[in-house]
Amino acid sequence: MAIATVDPTTGETLRTFEALGPQEIESRLAAAAAAFGRHRLTSFADRGALLERAAELLEADEDAIARTMTTEMGKPVVAARAEAAKCVKTMRWYAQHAEELLADEIPADEDVRDSGAVRAAVHYRPLGVILAVMPWNFPLWQVVRFAAPALMAGNTCLLKHASNVPQTALYLQELFLRAGYPDGCFQTLLIGSGAVEDVLRDRRVAAATLTGSEPAGRAVASVAGDEIKKTVLELGGSDPFVVMPSANVARAATTAVTARVQNNGQSCIAAKRFLVHADVYEEFEERFVVGMRALTVGDPMEENTDVGPLSSEQGRTDLEELVDDAVRRGASTLCGGQRPKDRDRGWFYEPTILAGITEAMRIHREEAFGPVATLYRVESLDEAVELANDTSFGLSSNVWTDDDADVRRFVRDLEAGGIFFNGMTASHPGLPFGGVKRSGYGRELAGHGIREFCNATTLSYRDA
């Protein structure tokens, strides 16, 4: 893929960028390593002041960077502004909490004595240069949720962003420089995916984090494994949205629309499979269809647009192939299912609900990355749990119920990194985020996220 800004609303190529050559990559690796030698010695107060300043600058830039994101990948500009605001919040949260999250852990006195020591502690130290391979769908948030804790821990960062959001990637580098971070603390690498392996294998790179597709995660993890380097992976998802008989069906259906089409349906944690108990299925289906049909599809720069274009022509083609396969194999289209007739340019697709899904259909197994929902009728709690887990993914999940027995069962048996009861999946800097199965491993955010790229060092002291 060329490194370029291609407006998905029109299909027009607006800017292209040259990939860095070997000497330029070497220069950035050297700068990152040198910066780490200095940055790791700074205090939490100094690091926090820098991150607070970056947050202030981003807050002032909110509208401008939102429009850049919308231009590059098509998300509604209202959502883009919310993404920028979320990044500001997370920067400030880590600036305020990093020191306590990385405070020394003191074992119980009896364990210290039993080890033969007079005192002991677990001390957290930064690992070094961290390579981040990031996707286009949340081009600011995915980076900040990694960079804020990594920088506060004393690491330095190299960003290989998706090739279709180069202006957002370059903005991030400039943001941290404007905030006062020394050269080398945070750098953007404008490189293609083929250059990632050499960067990851470089001895100066200590670890990597990737958010993206399963194939991309597999490729990065295999190289890192060969080099024995730490990785954190956040990959795809096919999150269930389960509605049980005791649920508030009206609220569940309204939330289901937002949960499915957030970010134009291009979110790993968007609800994708809607599993509804037979007792409330008819009501939910009716409300869900009405809600999806009421959405405004159009120019993402317009304030009233609910759903903009998909990020690329290939992305729309992939989605169409999943829908066409399901319909050909017997699925029914309750709404949508085609390109909007009033859009002759850009990569738009109608909000769509498919019912009558069977295991023979690709969409039953594969992630639909766009505004397409699959609707299932379930007859029991057991069937709901079984179907929710019938996927290779395990990122997040949503369960609607007012029954404590239902809650206990889903907490015990649902295979996911998060379970959100009576609401849609959301991320917050104070709560860990990540998945299981082929949705990846490791955690971002909260204390779990900042400690992922730290060396938990055991300190044991005995009398001289």
Tab-separated table of C-alpha atoms in Angstrom:
chain	number	residue	atom	x	y	z
A	1	MET	CA	0.000	0.000	0.000
A	2	ALA	CA	1.303	3.453	-0.908
A	3	ILE	CA	1.847	5.877	1.963
A	4	ALA	CA	-0.851	8.363	1.059
A	5	THR	CA	-3.897	10.282	2.190
A	6	VAL	CA	-6.818	9.084	0.063
A	7	ASP	CA	-10.128	10.684	0.973
A	8	PRO	CA	-12.619	7.798	1.350
A	9	THR	CA	-15.520	10.194	0.834
A	10	THR	CA	-14.440	10.867	-2.748
A	11	GLY	CA	-11.706	8.331	-3.531
A	12	GLU	CA	-9.368	11.208	-4.350
A	13	THR	CA	-5.653	10.947	-3.507
A	14	LEU	CA	-4.798	14.145	-1.663
A	15	ARG	CA	-1.157	13.656	-0.642
A	16	THR	CA	1.535	11.031	-1.057
A	17	PHE	CA	4.657	10.491	1.022
A	18	GLU	CA	8.023	8.859	0.386
A	19	ALA	CA	8.938	5.956	2.638
A	20	LEU	CA	12.040	6.374	4.772
A	21	GLY	CA	15.222	4.845	3.399
A	22	PRO	CA	17.676	2.628	5.328
A	23	GLN	CA	19.853	5.531	6.468
A	24	GLU	CA	16.860	7.506	7.734
A	25	ILE	CA	15.548	4.479	9.634
A	26	GLU	CA	18.989	3.946	11.173
A	27	SER	CA	19.088	7.580	12.251
A	28	ARG	CA	15.755	7.246	14.027
A	29	LEU	CA	16.736	3.998	15.733
A	30	ALA	CA	19.913	5.615	17.020
A	31	ALA	CA	17.989	8.653	18.233
A	32	ALA	CA	15.428	6.476	20.042
A	33	ALA	CA	18.140	4.483	21.809
A	34	ALA	CA	20.038	7.606	22.824
A	35	ALA	CA	16.856	9.268	24.080
A	36	PHE	CA	16.015	6.225	26.175
A	37	GLY	CA	19.344	6.478	27.965
A	38	ARG	CA	18.328	9.943	29.158
A	39	HIS	CA	14.551	9.659	29.441
A	40	ARG	CA	14.625	6.642	31.752
A	41	LEU	CA	16.533	8.721	34.319
A	42	THR	CA	13.964	11.512	34.488
A	43	SER	CA	11.511	11.822	37.365
A	44	PHE	CA	7.815	11.024	37.218
A	45	ALA	CA	7.151	14.702	37.878
A	46	ASP	CA	9.169	15.740	34.835
A	47	ARG	CA	7.573	13.092	32.619
A	48	GLY	CA	4.135	14.068	33.860
A	49	ALA	CA	4.731	17.735	33.074
A	50	LEU	CA	5.649	16.845	29.496
A	51	LEU	CA	2.579	14.666	29.041
A	52	GLU	CA	0.325	17.321	30.565
A	53	ARG	CA	1.717	19.814	28.071
A	54	ALA	CA	1.059	17.401	25.195
A	55	ALA	CA	-2.519	17.047	26.452
A	56	GLU	CA	-2.964	20.838	26.470
A	57	LEU	CA	-1.710	21.126	22.904
A	58	LEU	CA	-3.912	18.287	21.696
A	59	GLU	CA	-6.920	19.848	23.372
A	60	ALA	CA	-6.249	23.083	21.495
A	61	ASP	CA	-5.793	21.163	18.237
A	62	GLU	CA	-8.943	19.059	18.692
A	63	ASP	CA	-10.936	20.365	15.755
A	64	ALA	CA	-8.029	20.467	13.323
A	65	ILE	CA	-6.765	16.962	14.033
A	66	ALA	CA	-10.349	15.661	13.994
A	67	ARG	CA	-10.761	16.952	10.454
A	68	THR	CA	-7.446	15.368	9.470
A	69	MET	CA	-8.576	11.983	10.786
A	70	THR	CA	-11.914	12.292	9.022
A	71	THR	CA	-10.201	13.201	5.770
A	72	GLU	CA	-7.823	10.259	6.005
A	73	MET	CA	-10.135	7.446	7.113
A	74	GLY	CA	-13.707	8.695	6.964
A	75	LYS	CA	-14.979	8.630	10.539
A	76	PRO	CA	-17.694	11.201	11.315
A	77	VAL	CA	-16.010	14.396	12.442
A	78	VAL	CA	-18.096	14.428	15.622
A	79	ALA	CA	-16.629	11.045	16.537
A	80	ALA	CA	-13.159	12.241	15.584
A	81	ARG	CA	-13.400	15.151	18.007
A	82	ALA	CA	-14.546	12.743	20.720
A	83	GLU	CA	-11.520	10.557	19.954
A	84	ALA	CA	-9.169	13.500	20.420
A	85	ALA	CA	-10.858	14.428	23.702
A	86	LYS	CA	-10.481	10.841	24.920
A	87	CYS	CA	-6.763	10.998	24.171
A	88	VAL	CA	-6.464	14.191	26.212
A	89	LYS	CA	-8.211	12.512	29.131
A	90	THR	CA	-5.931	9.487	28.962
A	91	MET	CA	-2.756	11.566	28.784
A	92	ARG	CA	-3.782	13.453	31.888
A	93	TRP	CA	-4.786	10.273	33.680
A	94	TYR	CA	-1.373	8.694	33.163
A	95	ALA	CA	0.438	11.917	33.988
A	96	GLN	CA	-1.358	11.904	37.333
A	97	HIS	CA	-1.297	8.170	38.149
A	98	ALA	CA	1.866	6.664	36.645
A	99	GLU	CA	4.013	7.089	39.731
A	100	GLU	CA	1.580	5.262	41.990
A	101	LEU	CA	0.973	2.546	39.367
A	102	LEU	CA	4.709	1.860	39.189
A	103	ALA	CA	5.434	2.228	42.893
A	104	ASP	CA	7.546	-0.518	44.442
A	105	GLU	CA	5.523	-3.521	45.586
A	106	ILE	CA	6.439	-4.743	49.047
A	107	PRO	CA	5.939	-8.469	49.796
A	108	ALA	CA	4.454	-9.676	53.047
A	109	ASP	CA	6.890	-9.623	55.979
A	110	GLU	CA	6.673	-13.388	56.436
A	111	ASP	CA	7.616	-13.985	52.793
A	112	VAL	CA	10.573	-11.624	53.095
A	113	ARG	CA	11.815	-13.387	56.249
A	114	ASP	CA	11.241	-16.820	54.738
A	115	SER	CA	13.398	-15.868	51.747
A	116	GLY	CA	16.273	-15.042	54.072
A	117	ALA	CA	16.135	-11.302	53.398
A	118	VAL	CA	15.593	-8.440	55.778
A	119	ARG	CA	13.634	-6.520	53.186
A	120	ALA	CA	12.488	-6.994	49.587
A	121	ALA	CA	10.558	-5.235	46.870
A	122	VAL	CA	9.455	-5.468	43.262
A	123	HIS	CA	10.763	-2.461	41.338
A	124	TYR	CA	9.512	-1.462	37.870
A	125	ARG	CA	12.033	-0.292	35.275
A	126	PRO	CA	11.388	0.661	31.627
A	127	LEU	CA	12.403	-1.803	28.910
A	128	GLY	CA	13.738	0.597	26.276
A	129	VAL	CA	12.682	1.436	22.723
A	130	ILE	CA	9.170	0.165	21.988
A	131	LEU	CA	7.953	-0.317	18.413
A	132	ALA	CA	4.237	0.339	17.907
A	133	VAL	CA	2.506	-0.949	14.767
A	134	MET	CA	-0.847	0.790	14.702
A	135	PRO	CA	-4.039	0.704	12.564
A	136	TRP	CA	-6.039	3.365	10.768
A	137	ASN	CA	-9.434	2.966	12.429
A	138	PHE	CA	-8.680	5.007	15.567
A	139	PRO	CA	-5.550	6.734	14.294
A	140	LEU	CA	-5.050	8.954	17.341
A	141	TRP	CA	-6.481	6.857	20.171
A	142	GLN	CA	-4.713	3.591	19.373
A	143	VAL	CA	-1.373	5.393	19.504
A	144	VAL	CA	-1.985	7.532	22.587
A	145	ARG	CA	-3.262	4.638	24.691
A	146	PHE	CA	0.110	2.980	24.109
A	147	ALA	CA	2.379	6.036	24.074
A	148	ALA	CA	1.087	7.774	27.212
A	149	PRO	CA	1.893	4.874	29.589
A	150	ALA	CA	5.048	3.902	27.702
A	151	LEU	CA	6.508	7.408	27.952
A	152	MET	CA	5.471	7.794	31.576
A	153	ALA	CA	7.240	4.522	32.392
A	154	GLY	CA	10.458	5.914	30.877
A	155	ASN	CA	10.432	4.119	27.531
A	156	THR	CA	10.854	5.737	24.119
A	157	CYS	CA	8.555	5.078	21.172
A	158	LEU	CA	8.779	4.336	17.460
A	159	LEU	CA	5.469	4.485	15.592
A	160	LYS	CA	4.833	2.578	12.379
A	161	HIS	CA	1.340	3.781	11.571
A	162	ALA	CA	-1.021	2.508	8.882
A	163	SER	CA	-0.050	3.748	5.429
A	164	ASN	CA	-3.389	5.495	4.826
A	165	VAL	CA	-3.121	7.871	7.827
A	166	PRO	CA	0.318	9.460	7.327
A	167	GLN	CA	-0.734	12.990	8.246
A	168	THR	CA	-2.131	11.826	11.585
A	169	ALA	CA	1.070	9.871	12.182
A	170	LEU	CA	3.251	12.896	11.499
A	171	TYR	CA	1.009	15.080	13.666
A	172	LEU	CA	1.644	12.783	16.626
A	173	GLN	CA	5.408	13.098	16.270
A	174	GLU	CA	5.163	16.873	16.072
A	175	LEU	CA	2.770	16.993	19.045
A	176	PHE	CA	5.275	15.377	21.386
A	177	LEU	CA	8.096	17.558	20.092
A	178	ARG	CA	6.013	20.706	20.594
A	179	ALA	CA	5.266	19.554	24.130
A	180	GLY	CA	8.987	19.575	24.900
A	181	TYR	CA	9.911	15.909	24.618
A	182	PRO	CA	13.568	15.597	23.587
A	183	ASP	CA	14.408	14.382	20.086
A	184	GLY	CA	14.060	10.623	19.862
A	185	CYS	CA	11.474	10.124	22.606
A	186	PHE	CA	8.623	9.686	20.129
A	187	GLN	CA	9.211	9.276	16.400
A	188	THR	CA	7.033	8.344	13.456
A	189	LEU	CA	8.480	5.943	10.901
A	190	LEU	CA	6.893	6.400	7.490
A	191	ILE	CA	7.666	2.897	6.262
A	192	GLY	CA	5.764	0.122	4.546
A	193	SER	CA	4.861	-3.131	6.272
A	194	GLY	CA	7.773	-4.858	4.558
A	195	ALA	CA	10.258	-2.778	6.557
A	196	VAL	CA	8.820	-3.670	9.977
A	197	GLU	CA	10.727	-6.922	10.411
A	198	ASP	CA	14.158	-5.322	10.160
A	199	VAL	CA	13.193	-2.631	12.670
A	200	LEU	CA	11.808	-5.192	15.103
A	201	ARG	CA	14.918	-7.356	14.812
A	202	ASP	CA	17.211	-4.423	15.547
A	203	ARG	CA	18.979	-4.972	18.866
A	204	ARG	CA	18.007	-1.459	20.051
A	205	VAL	CA	14.279	-2.285	19.923
A	206	ALA	CA	13.244	-3.952	23.161
A	207	ALA	CA	9.600	-4.855	22.509
A	208	ALA	CA	6.614	-4.274	20.264
A	209	THR	CA	2.903	-3.628	20.455
A	210	LEU	CA	0.475	-4.121	17.594
A	211	THR	CA	-3.173	-3.337	17.100
A	212	GLY	CA	-4.538	-4.687	13.846
A	213	SER	CA	-5.486	-7.786	11.942
A	214	GLU	CA	-4.806	-11.365	12.926
A	215	PRO	CA	-2.322	-11.915	10.041
A	216	ALA	CA	-0.401	-8.775	11.015
A	217	GLY	CA	-0.315	-9.885	14.629
A	218	ARG	CA	0.913	-13.316	13.683
A	219	ALA	CA	3.715	-11.833	11.564
A	220	VAL	CA	4.944	-9.461	14.277
A	221	ALA	CA	4.638	-12.056	17.035
A	222	SER	CA	6.621	-14.630	15.060
A	223	VAL	CA	9.514	-12.228	14.475
A	224	ALA	CA	9.452	-11.033	18.085
A	225	GLY	CA	9.361	-14.622	19.282
A	226	ASP	CA	12.370	-15.450	17.163
A	227	GLU	CA	14.180	-12.492	18.741
A	228	ILE	CA	12.762	-13.265	22.220
A	229	LYS	CA	11.163	-9.847	22.554
A	230	LYS	CA	8.023	-8.966	24.449
A	231	THR	CA	4.846	-8.207	22.478
A	232	VAL	CA	1.327	-7.039	23.218
A	233	LEU	CA	-1.287	-7.803	20.556
A	234	GLU	CA	-4.814	-6.421	20.178
A	235	LEU	CA	-6.299	-8.072	17.114
A	236	GLY	CA	-9.727	-8.631	15.624
A	237	GLY	CA	-13.031	-9.222	17.314
A	238	SER	CA	-16.468	-10.588	16.609
A	239	ASP	CA	-18.068	-9.424	19.813
A	240	PRO	CA	-21.420	-10.855	20.922
A	241	PHE	CA	-24.264	-8.622	22.062
A	242	VAL	CA	-26.561	-10.871	24.109
A	243	VAL	CA	-30.116	-9.854	25.043
A	244	MET	CA	-31.882	-11.988	27.666
A	245	PRO	CA	-35.585	-11.983	28.648
A	246	SER	CA	-35.141	-9.710	31.674
A	247	ALA	CA	-33.382	-7.005	29.645
A	248	ASN	CA	-34.677	-3.529	28.967
A	249	VAL	CA	-35.274	-4.320	25.296
A	250	ALA	CA	-35.910	-0.757	24.141
A	251	ARG	CA	-32.650	0.476	25.635
A	252	ALA	CA	-30.771	-2.581	24.400
A	253	ALA	CA	-31.960	-2.041	20.819
A	254	THR	CA	-31.054	1.647	20.857
A	255	THR	CA	-27.600	0.860	22.214
A	256	ALA	CA	-27.197	-1.974	19.704
A	257	VAL	CA	-27.390	0.494	16.811
A	258	THR	CA	-24.604	2.642	18.246
A	259	ALA	CA	-22.572	-0.404	19.253
A	260	ARG	CA	-22.643	-1.737	15.709
A	261	VAL	CA	-22.041	1.383	13.638
A	262	GLN	CA	-19.572	3.252	15.833
A	263	ASN	CA	-16.634	4.372	13.693
A	264	ASN	CA	-18.643	3.398	10.594
A	265	GLY	CA	-18.699	-0.170	11.936
A	266	GLN	CA	-14.909	-0.371	11.700
A	267	SER	CA	-14.011	-1.138	15.298
A	268	CYS	CA	-12.590	-4.319	16.767
A	269	ILE	CA	-14.774	-3.853	19.848
A	270	ALA	CA	-17.949	-2.991	17.948
A	271	ALA	CA	-20.731	-5.457	18.690
A	272	LYS	CA	-21.117	-7.607	15.594
A	273	ARG	CA	-23.182	-10.694	16.505
A	274	PHE	CA	-26.543	-9.996	18.151
A	275	LEU	CA	-27.816	-12.998	20.114
A	276	VAL	CA	-31.377	-12.418	21.275
A	277	HIS	CA	-33.510	-14.721	23.414
A	278	ALA	CA	-36.670	-15.965	21.708
A	279	ASP	CA	-38.869	-14.379	24.406
A	280	VAL	CA	-37.830	-10.880	23.328
A	281	TYR	CA	-36.539	-11.530	19.818
A	282	GLU	CA	-39.458	-10.049	17.855
A	283	GLU	CA	-39.481	-6.797	19.808
A	284	PHE	CA	-35.717	-6.417	19.597
A	285	GLU	CA	-35.606	-7.139	15.871
A	286	GLU	CA	-38.295	-4.567	15.123
A	287	ARG	CA	-36.607	-1.853	17.181
A	288	PHE	CA	-33.138	-2.708	15.861
A	289	VAL	CA	-34.233	-2.509	12.231
A	290	VAL	CA	-36.024	0.803	12.776
A	291	GLY	CA	-32.916	2.222	14.441
A	292	MET	CA	-30.524	1.112	11.714
A	293	ARG	CA	-32.791	2.438	8.954
A	294	ALA	CA	-32.985	5.835	10.666
A	295	LEU	CA	-29.234	6.433	10.478
A	296	THR	CA	-27.921	9.183	8.252
A	297	VAL	CA	-25.258	7.971	5.825
A	298	GLY	CA	-23.296	10.766	4.244
A	299	ASP	CA	-20.399	13.194	4.256
A	300	PRO	CA	-18.476	12.578	7.487
A	301	MET	CA	-17.596	16.263	7.723
A	302	GLU	CA	-21.278	17.063	8.265
A	303	GLU	CA	-22.279	17.328	11.928
A	304	ASN	CA	-25.467	15.263	11.502
A	305	THR	CA	-23.846	12.302	9.737
A	306	ASP	CA	-24.088	9.022	11.644
A	307	VAL	CA	-22.210	6.757	9.227
A	308	GLY	CA	-19.499	7.832	6.824
A	309	PRO	CA	-17.635	5.800	4.199
A	310	LEU	CA	-15.499	2.759	4.796
A	311	SER	CA	-11.803	3.587	4.904
A	312	SER	CA	-10.889	1.996	1.578
A	313	GLU	CA	-12.346	0.534	-1.563
A	314	GLN	CA	-10.902	-2.852	-0.645
A	315	GLY	CA	-12.554	-2.671	2.760
A	316	ARG	CA	-15.955	-2.170	1.148
A	317	THR	CA	-15.311	-4.987	-1.327
A	318	ASP	CA	-14.412	-7.352	1.513
A	319	LEU	CA	-17.603	-6.438	3.356
A	320	GLU	CA	-19.741	-6.866	0.257
A	321	GLU	CA	-18.297	-10.318	-0.315
A	322	LEU	CA	-19.257	-11.412	3.210
A	323	VAL	CA	-22.805	-10.102	2.795
A	324	ASP	CA	-23.220	-11.601	-0.682
A	325	ASP	CA	-21.957	-14.977	0.545
A	326	ALA	CA	-24.449	-14.982	3.426
A	327	VAL	CA	-27.400	-14.000	1.221
A	328	ARG	CA	-26.445	-16.581	-1.390
A	329	ARG	CA	-26.470	-19.234	1.335
A	330	GLY	CA	-29.899	-18.277	2.646
A	331	ALA	CA	-29.537	-15.301	4.995
A	332	SER	CA	-32.297	-12.712	4.917
A	333	THR	CA	-31.563	-8.993	4.648
A	334	LEU	CA	-33.681	-7.075	7.141
A	335	CYS	CA	-32.290	-3.708	6.042
A	336	GLY	CA	-29.471	-2.331	3.930
A	337	GLY	CA	-27.263	-4.773	2.101
A	338	GLN	CA	-26.001	-2.530	-0.684
A	339	ARG	CA	-24.247	0.701	-1.615
A	340	PRO	CA	-26.372	3.842	-1.101
A	341	LYS	CA	-27.999	4.824	-4.367
A	342	ASP	CA	-27.415	8.545	-3.750
A	343	ARG	CA	-23.632	8.144	-3.391
A	344	ASP	CA	-21.800	7.776	-6.700
A	345	ARG	CA	-18.400	8.548	-5.191
A	346	GLY	CA	-16.625	7.263	-2.101
A	347	TRP	CA	-16.743	3.923	-0.327
A	348	PHE	CA	-20.125	4.022	1.374
A	349	TYR	CA	-22.205	1.026	2.480
A	350	GLU	CA	-25.665	0.977	4.013
A	351	PRO	CA	-26.200	-0.037	7.648
A	352	THR	CA	-27.245	-3.669	7.290
A	353	ILE	CA	-28.834	-6.413	9.390
A	354	LEU	CA	-28.678	-10.044	8.306
A	355	ALA	CA	-30.766	-12.777	9.946
A	356	GLY	CA	-30.956	-16.524	9.490
A	357	ILE	CA	-27.181	-16.957	9.832
A	358	THR	CA	-25.801	-20.492	9.651
A	359	GLU	CA	-22.372	-22.033	10.142
A	360	ALA	CA	-22.051	-22.440	6.361
A	361	MET	CA	-21.762	-18.675	5.941
A	362	ARG	CA	-18.394	-16.955	6.075
A	363	ILE	CA	-19.811	-14.112	8.151
A	364	HIS	CA	-20.533	-16.583	10.954
A	365	ARG	CA	-16.771	-17.038	11.396
A	366	GLU	CA	-15.151	-13.937	9.936
A	367	GLU	CA	-15.117	-10.397	11.283
A	368	ALA	CA	-17.371	-7.998	9.364
A	369	PHE	CA	-15.464	-4.705	9.436
A	370	GLY	CA	-18.218	-2.309	8.521
A	371	PRO	CA	-21.847	-1.447	9.444
A	372	VAL	CA	-23.203	-4.998	9.078
A	373	ALA	CA	-24.888	-6.828	11.974
A	374	THR	CA	-25.770	-10.514	12.197
A	375	LEU	CA	-28.885	-11.352	14.200
A	376	TYR	CA	-29.452	-14.714	15.905
A	377	ARG	CA	-32.409	-16.118	17.849
A	378	VAL	CA	-31.466	-18.220	20.907
A	379	GLU	CA	-33.803	-20.376	22.976
A	380	SER	CA	-31.947	-20.555	26.302
A	381	LEU	CA	-29.136	-19.268	28.478
A	382	ASP	CA	-27.057	-22.318	27.567
A	383	GLU	CA	-27.458	-21.640	23.858
A	384	ALA	CA	-26.599	-17.962	24.326
A	385	VAL	CA	-23.338	-18.805	26.107
A	386	GLU	CA	-22.423	-21.496	23.595
A	387	LEU	CA	-23.089	-19.283	20.582
A	388	ALA	CA	-21.331	-16.289	22.125
A	389	ASN	CA	-18.202	-18.443	22.521
A	390	ASP	CA	-18.512	-19.999	19.066
A	391	THR	CA	-15.837	-17.783	17.561
A	392	SER	CA	-12.071	-17.765	17.311
A	393	PHE	CA	-12.093	-14.245	18.748
A	394	GLY	CA	-12.462	-13.117	22.345
A	395	LEU	CA	-12.005	-9.362	22.568
A	396	SER	CA	-15.054	-8.000	24.370
A	397	SER	CA	-18.763	-8.709	24.833
A	398	ASN	CA	-22.060	-7.124	25.822
A	399	VAL	CA	-24.783	-8.794	27.912
A	400	TRP	CA	-28.210	-7.341	28.637
A	401	THR	CA	-29.972	-8.880	31.618
A	402	ASP	CA	-31.497	-8.024	34.985
A	403	ASP	CA	-31.117	-11.577	36.278
A	404	ASP	CA	-28.321	-12.258	38.785
A	405	ALA	CA	-28.138	-15.901	37.727
A	406	ASP	CA	-27.534	-14.822	34.135
A	407	VAL	CA	-24.790	-12.470	35.281
A	408	ARG	CA	-23.002	-15.166	37.275
A	409	ARG	CA	-23.128	-17.579	34.344
A	410	PHE	CA	-21.716	-15.118	31.831
A	411	VAL	CA	-18.988	-13.995	34.243
A	412	ARG	CA	-17.976	-17.617	34.718
A	413	ASP	CA	-18.186	-18.859	31.127
A	414	LEU	CA	-17.981	-16.072	28.549
A	415	GLU	CA	-14.639	-16.179	26.739
A	416	ALA	CA	-13.699	-12.527	26.329
A	417	GLY	CA	-11.322	-9.899	27.670
A	418	GLY	CA	-14.256	-7.806	28.845
A	419	ILE	CA	-17.945	-8.259	29.656
A	420	PHE	CA	-20.095	-5.126	29.654
A	421	PHE	CA	-23.475	-5.623	31.288
A	422	ASN	CA	-26.392	-3.459	30.138
A	423	GLY	CA	-24.191	-1.185	28.060
A	424	MET	CA	-21.817	-1.223	25.116
A	425	THR	CA	-18.120	-1.906	25.248
A	426	ALA	CA	-16.068	1.157	26.061
A	427	SER	CA	-12.491	1.807	27.118
A	428	HIS	CA	-11.300	3.964	30.006
A	429	PRO	CA	-7.731	4.683	31.107
A	430	GLY	CA	-8.445	3.179	34.530
A	431	LEU	CA	-9.654	-0.191	33.184
A	432	PRO	CA	-7.458	-2.806	31.466
A	433	PHE	CA	-8.246	-3.568	27.841
A	434	GLY	CA	-7.388	-6.592	25.699
A	435	GLY	CA	-8.565	-9.979	24.510
A	436	VAL	CA	-8.124	-13.738	24.559
A	437	LYS	CA	-7.996	-16.437	21.883
A	438	ARG	CA	-7.187	-14.962	18.473
A	439	SER	CA	-8.013	-11.471	19.644
A	440	GLY	CA	-4.512	-11.320	21.068
A	441	TYR	CA	-2.784	-11.173	24.428
A	442	GLY	CA	-1.499	-8.680	26.931
A	443	ARG	CA	-3.332	-5.625	28.173
A	444	GLU	CA	-3.412	-1.925	27.500
A	445	LEU	CA	-4.550	0.871	29.828
A	446	ALA	CA	-4.724	0.982	33.623
A	447	GLY	CA	-1.854	-0.403	35.690
A	448	HIS	CA	-1.766	-3.543	33.564
A	449	GLY	CA	-0.970	-1.479	30.473
A	450	ILE	CA	1.835	0.618	31.931
A	451	ARG	CA	3.512	-2.448	33.415
A	452	GLU	CA	3.479	-4.421	30.127
A	453	PHE	CA	6.653	-2.687	28.984
A	454	CYS	CA	8.450	-2.632	32.291
A	455	ASN	CA	10.966	-4.995	33.831
A	456	ALA	CA	9.519	-6.207	37.130
A	457	THR	CA	12.811	-6.379	39.021
A	458	THR	CA	13.029	-8.318	42.281
A	459	LEU	CA	15.080	-6.547	44.944
A	460	SER	CA	16.252	-8.554	47.946
A	461	TYR	CA	18.382	-7.127	50.742
A	462	ARG	CA	20.281	-9.074	53.428
A	463	ASP	CA	22.442	-7.791	56.199
A	464	ALA	CA	26.038	-7.198	55.132
